[in-house]
């Protein structure tokens, strides 16, 4: 794996564990030579993640729609910043650049990006792994919902199994990437 697309909040959340795991994931990625593709913000979990990768001399590619350059406070110390026309192009470009997709804690945008990537995997539009970093149980309710959707017959068990889940950044990377 050369690059990992990470979807996460442009806010930090209230729990210190969220920032700690974003930093830990970024450091672990850079140490393993895995580059980051993300939404290009310098604030919140997004900024902490990018700063951790950069501090460990890793590659960081930010992809941001032109309309959000100011609103998301774009990070300008990245390896590469790509400004695109809109959110649809942003998501497609992030998936194109990455070998796998991971969601850390975040809000509606994070969920939307994760579920699009997971849906595209289910439909075989790509074959890249999708995962959640379930920091401090943040995604427990969502995982319970998905298990209920399987039980109710709306999601096939094999499609639910496409979403890898780990609580530890190192274990998550181990599941997605093992060096040769």
Tab-separated table of C-alpha atoms in Angstrom:
chain	number	residue	atom	x	y	z
A	1	UNK	CA	0.000	0.000	0.000
A	2	UNK	CA	1.375	3.377	-0.988
A	3	UNK	CA	-1.399	5.763	0.081
A	4	UNK	CA	-4.344	5.732	2.446
A	5	UNK	CA	-7.361	8.029	2.048
A	6	UNK	CA	-8.537	9.100	5.475
A	7	UNK	CA	-11.923	10.675	6.083
A	8	UNK	CA	-12.267	12.516	9.390
A	9	UNK	CA	-13.593	15.601	11.103
A	10	UNK	CA	-12.546	19.169	10.500
A	11	UNK	CA	-13.377	19.472	14.199
A	12	UNK	CA	-11.480	17.763	17.011
A	13	UNK	CA	-14.434	16.508	19.031
A	14	UNK	CA	-14.590	16.628	22.817
A	15	UNK	CA	-12.574	13.516	23.715
A	16	UNK	CA	-8.774	13.777	23.792
A	17	UNK	CA	-8.586	10.240	22.364
A	18	UNK	CA	-9.773	11.515	18.987
A	19	UNK	CA	-6.801	13.836	18.486
A	20	UNK	CA	-4.432	11.263	19.963
A	21	UNK	CA	-5.549	8.572	17.522
A	22	UNK	CA	-5.358	10.899	14.520
A	23	UNK	CA	-1.779	11.752	15.510
A	24	UNK	CA	-0.918	8.112	16.203
A	25	UNK	CA	-2.345	7.002	12.851
A	26	UNK	CA	-0.442	9.711	10.977
A	27	UNK	CA	2.842	8.847	12.668
A	28	UNK	CA	2.362	5.116	12.060
A	29	UNK	CA	1.500	5.710	8.404
A	30	UNK	CA	4.627	7.778	7.777
A	31	UNK	CA	6.818	5.277	9.638
A	32	UNK	CA	5.518	2.542	7.309
A	33	UNK	CA	5.976	4.677	4.196
A	34	UNK	CA	2.227	5.016	3.623
A	35	UNK	CA	1.208	8.421	2.272
A	36	UNK	CA	-1.934	10.291	3.271
A	37	UNK	CA	-4.702	11.471	0.960
A	38	UNK	CA	-7.261	13.613	2.770
A	39	UNK	CA	-9.563	16.634	2.524
A	40	UNK	CA	-6.776	19.244	2.857
A	41	UNK	CA	-7.850	21.099	6.031
A	42	UNK	CA	-5.366	22.284	8.654
A	43	UNK	CA	-7.928	22.192	11.469
A	44	UNK	CA	-9.544	19.488	13.593
A	45	UNK	CA	-8.656	15.825	13.210
A	46	UNK	CA	-7.803	16.497	9.580
A	47	UNK	CA	-5.076	18.960	10.556
A	48	UNK	CA	-3.721	16.790	13.381
A	49	UNK	CA	-3.476	13.794	11.049
A	50	UNK	CA	-1.719	15.743	8.290
A	51	UNK	CA	0.656	17.417	10.748
A	52	UNK	CA	1.622	14.023	12.221
A	53	UNK	CA	2.408	12.573	8.790
A	54	UNK	CA	4.395	15.662	7.825
A	55	UNK	CA	6.291	15.697	11.150
A	56	UNK	CA	7.432	12.133	10.416
A	57	UNK	CA	8.554	13.129	6.890
A	58	UNK	CA	5.627	11.415	5.167
A	59	UNK	CA	3.753	12.338	2.000
A	60	UNK	CA	0.483	14.269	2.359
A	61	UNK	CA	-1.818	15.010	-0.567
A	62	UNK	CA	-4.793	17.253	0.155
A	63	UNK	CA	-7.766	17.421	-2.203
A	64	UNK	CA	-10.188	20.301	-1.712
A	65	UNK	CA	-12.995	21.885	-3.754
A	66	UNK	CA	-12.311	25.465	-4.758
A	67	UNK	CA	-15.418	26.672	-2.883
A	68	UNK	CA	-14.038	25.272	0.402
A	69	UNK	CA	-10.529	26.717	0.211
A	70	UNK	CA	-11.368	29.398	2.785
A	71	UNK	CA	-14.212	27.675	4.626
A	72	UNK	CA	-12.122	24.613	5.523
A	73	UNK	CA	-8.962	26.594	6.152
A	74	UNK	CA	-6.770	24.744	3.667
A	75	UNK	CA	-3.432	23.409	4.875
A	76	UNK	CA	-0.636	24.997	2.847
A	77	UNK	CA	2.363	22.954	4.042
A	78	UNK	CA	1.308	19.750	2.276
A	79	UNK	CA	3.402	17.715	-0.122
A	80	UNK	CA	0.737	18.494	-2.712
A	81	UNK	CA	-2.540	20.427	-2.620
A	82	UNK	CA	-5.051	19.702	-5.384
A	83	UNK	CA	-7.901	22.170	-5.828
A	84	UNK	CA	-10.831	20.591	-7.681
A	85	UNK	CA	-14.190	21.853	-8.950
A	86	UNK	CA	-16.559	20.182	-6.469
A	87	UNK	CA	-17.128	17.522	-3.792
A	88	UNK	CA	-17.912	14.785	-6.317
A	89	UNK	CA	-14.556	15.262	-7.997
A	90	UNK	CA	-12.864	15.475	-4.573
A	91	UNK	CA	-14.202	12.091	-3.475
A	92	UNK	CA	-13.414	10.414	-6.788
A	93	UNK	CA	-9.898	11.887	-6.812
A	94	UNK	CA	-9.202	10.794	-3.242
A	95	UNK	CA	-10.277	7.231	-4.077
A	96	UNK	CA	-8.207	7.310	-7.264
A	97	UNK	CA	-5.059	8.344	-5.379
A	98	UNK	CA	-5.472	5.866	-2.501
A	99	UNK	CA	-5.077	2.126	-2.075
A	100	UNK	CA	-7.538	1.935	0.839
A	101	UNK	CA	-9.993	4.188	2.685
A	102	UNK	CA	-10.334	4.715	6.440
A	103	UNK	CA	-12.704	6.810	8.526
A	104	UNK	CA	-11.746	8.300	11.855
A	105	UNK	CA	-14.353	10.083	13.972
A	106	UNK	CA	-16.144	12.817	12.084
A	107	UNK	CA	-19.538	14.168	11.142
A	108	UNK	CA	-21.901	13.925	8.212
A	109	UNK	CA	-19.223	14.477	5.567
A	110	UNK	CA	-17.049	11.720	7.007
A	111	UNK	CA	-19.981	9.298	7.002
A	112	UNK	CA	-20.977	10.256	3.476
A	113	UNK	CA	-17.450	9.710	2.163
A	114	UNK	CA	-17.058	6.377	3.951
A	115	UNK	CA	-20.413	5.037	2.780
A	116	UNK	CA	-19.792	6.070	-0.810
A	117	UNK	CA	-16.447	4.239	-0.771
A	118	UNK	CA	-18.052	1.210	0.900
A	119	UNK	CA	-20.975	1.202	-1.551
A	120	UNK	CA	-18.590	1.397	-4.500
A	121	UNK	CA	-16.662	-1.552	-3.020
A	122	UNK	CA	-19.905	-3.518	-2.640
A	123	UNK	CA	-20.762	-2.767	-6.283
A	124	UNK	CA	-17.213	-3.716	-7.364
A	125	UNK	CA	-16.499	-0.252	-8.792
A	126	UNK	CA	-13.197	-0.608	-6.932
A	127	UNK	CA	-11.480	-3.328	-4.880
A	128	UNK	CA	-9.857	-1.185	-2.212
A	129	UNK	CA	-10.345	-2.018	1.479
A	130	UNK	CA	-12.531	0.234	3.631
A	131	UNK	CA	-12.125	0.518	7.392
A	132	UNK	CA	-13.200	2.381	10.518
A	133	UNK	CA	-10.895	3.448	13.305
A	134	UNK	CA	-13.414	3.105	16.119
A	135	UNK	CA	-11.790	5.474	18.614
A	136	UNK	CA	-13.234	5.248	22.143
A	137	UNK	CA	-16.306	3.449	20.785
A	138	UNK	CA	-17.271	6.432	18.615
A	139	UNK	CA	-18.768	4.209	15.901
A	140	UNK	CA	-20.416	1.587	18.162
A	141	UNK	CA	-23.915	2.875	17.373
A	142	UNK	CA	-23.216	2.845	13.647
A	143	UNK	CA	-21.862	-0.703	13.818
A	144	UNK	CA	-24.955	-1.769	15.754
A	145	UNK	CA	-27.109	-0.169	13.056
A	146	UNK	CA	-25.241	-2.050	10.311
A	147	UNK	CA	-25.617	-5.339	12.179
A	148	UNK	CA	-29.343	-4.598	12.513
A	149	UNK	CA	-29.551	-3.889	8.774
A	150	UNK	CA	-28.064	-7.338	8.172
A	151	UNK	CA	-30.529	-8.943	10.605
A	152	UNK	CA	-33.417	-7.134	8.886
A	153	UNK	CA	-32.297	-8.280	5.438
A	154	UNK	CA	-31.273	-4.902	3.989
A	155	UNK	CA	-27.519	-5.505	3.971
A	156	UNK	CA	-25.956	-8.816	2.999
A	157	UNK	CA	-23.602	-10.263	5.615
A	158	UNK	CA	-20.766	-10.412	3.076
A	159	UNK	CA	-21.211	-6.702	2.337
A	160	UNK	CA	-21.218	-5.825	6.055
A	161	UNK	CA	-17.978	-7.807	6.361
A	162	UNK	CA	-16.331	-5.516	3.790
A	163	UNK	CA	-15.968	-2.857	6.506
A	164	UNK	CA	-12.930	-3.608	8.640
A	165	UNK	CA	-13.051	-2.183	12.177
A	166	UNK	CA	-10.227	-1.616	14.637
A	167	UNK	CA	-9.775	0.489	17.761
A	168	UNK	CA	-5.993	0.816	17.476
A	169	UNK	CA	-4.248	2.658	14.608
A	170	UNK	CA	-1.401	0.124	14.416
A	171	UNK	CA	-3.808	-2.840	14.228
A	172	UNK	CA	-5.835	-1.060	11.590
A	173	UNK	CA	-2.731	-0.560	9.455
A	174	UNK	CA	-1.703	-4.180	10.059
A	175	UNK	CA	-5.100	-5.259	8.695
A	176	UNK	CA	-4.747	-3.057	5.607
A	177	UNK	CA	-1.043	-3.264	4.980
A	178	UNK	CA	1.740	-5.686	5.692
A	179	UNK	CA	5.217	-4.923	4.410
A	180	UNK	CA	6.827	-7.382	1.971
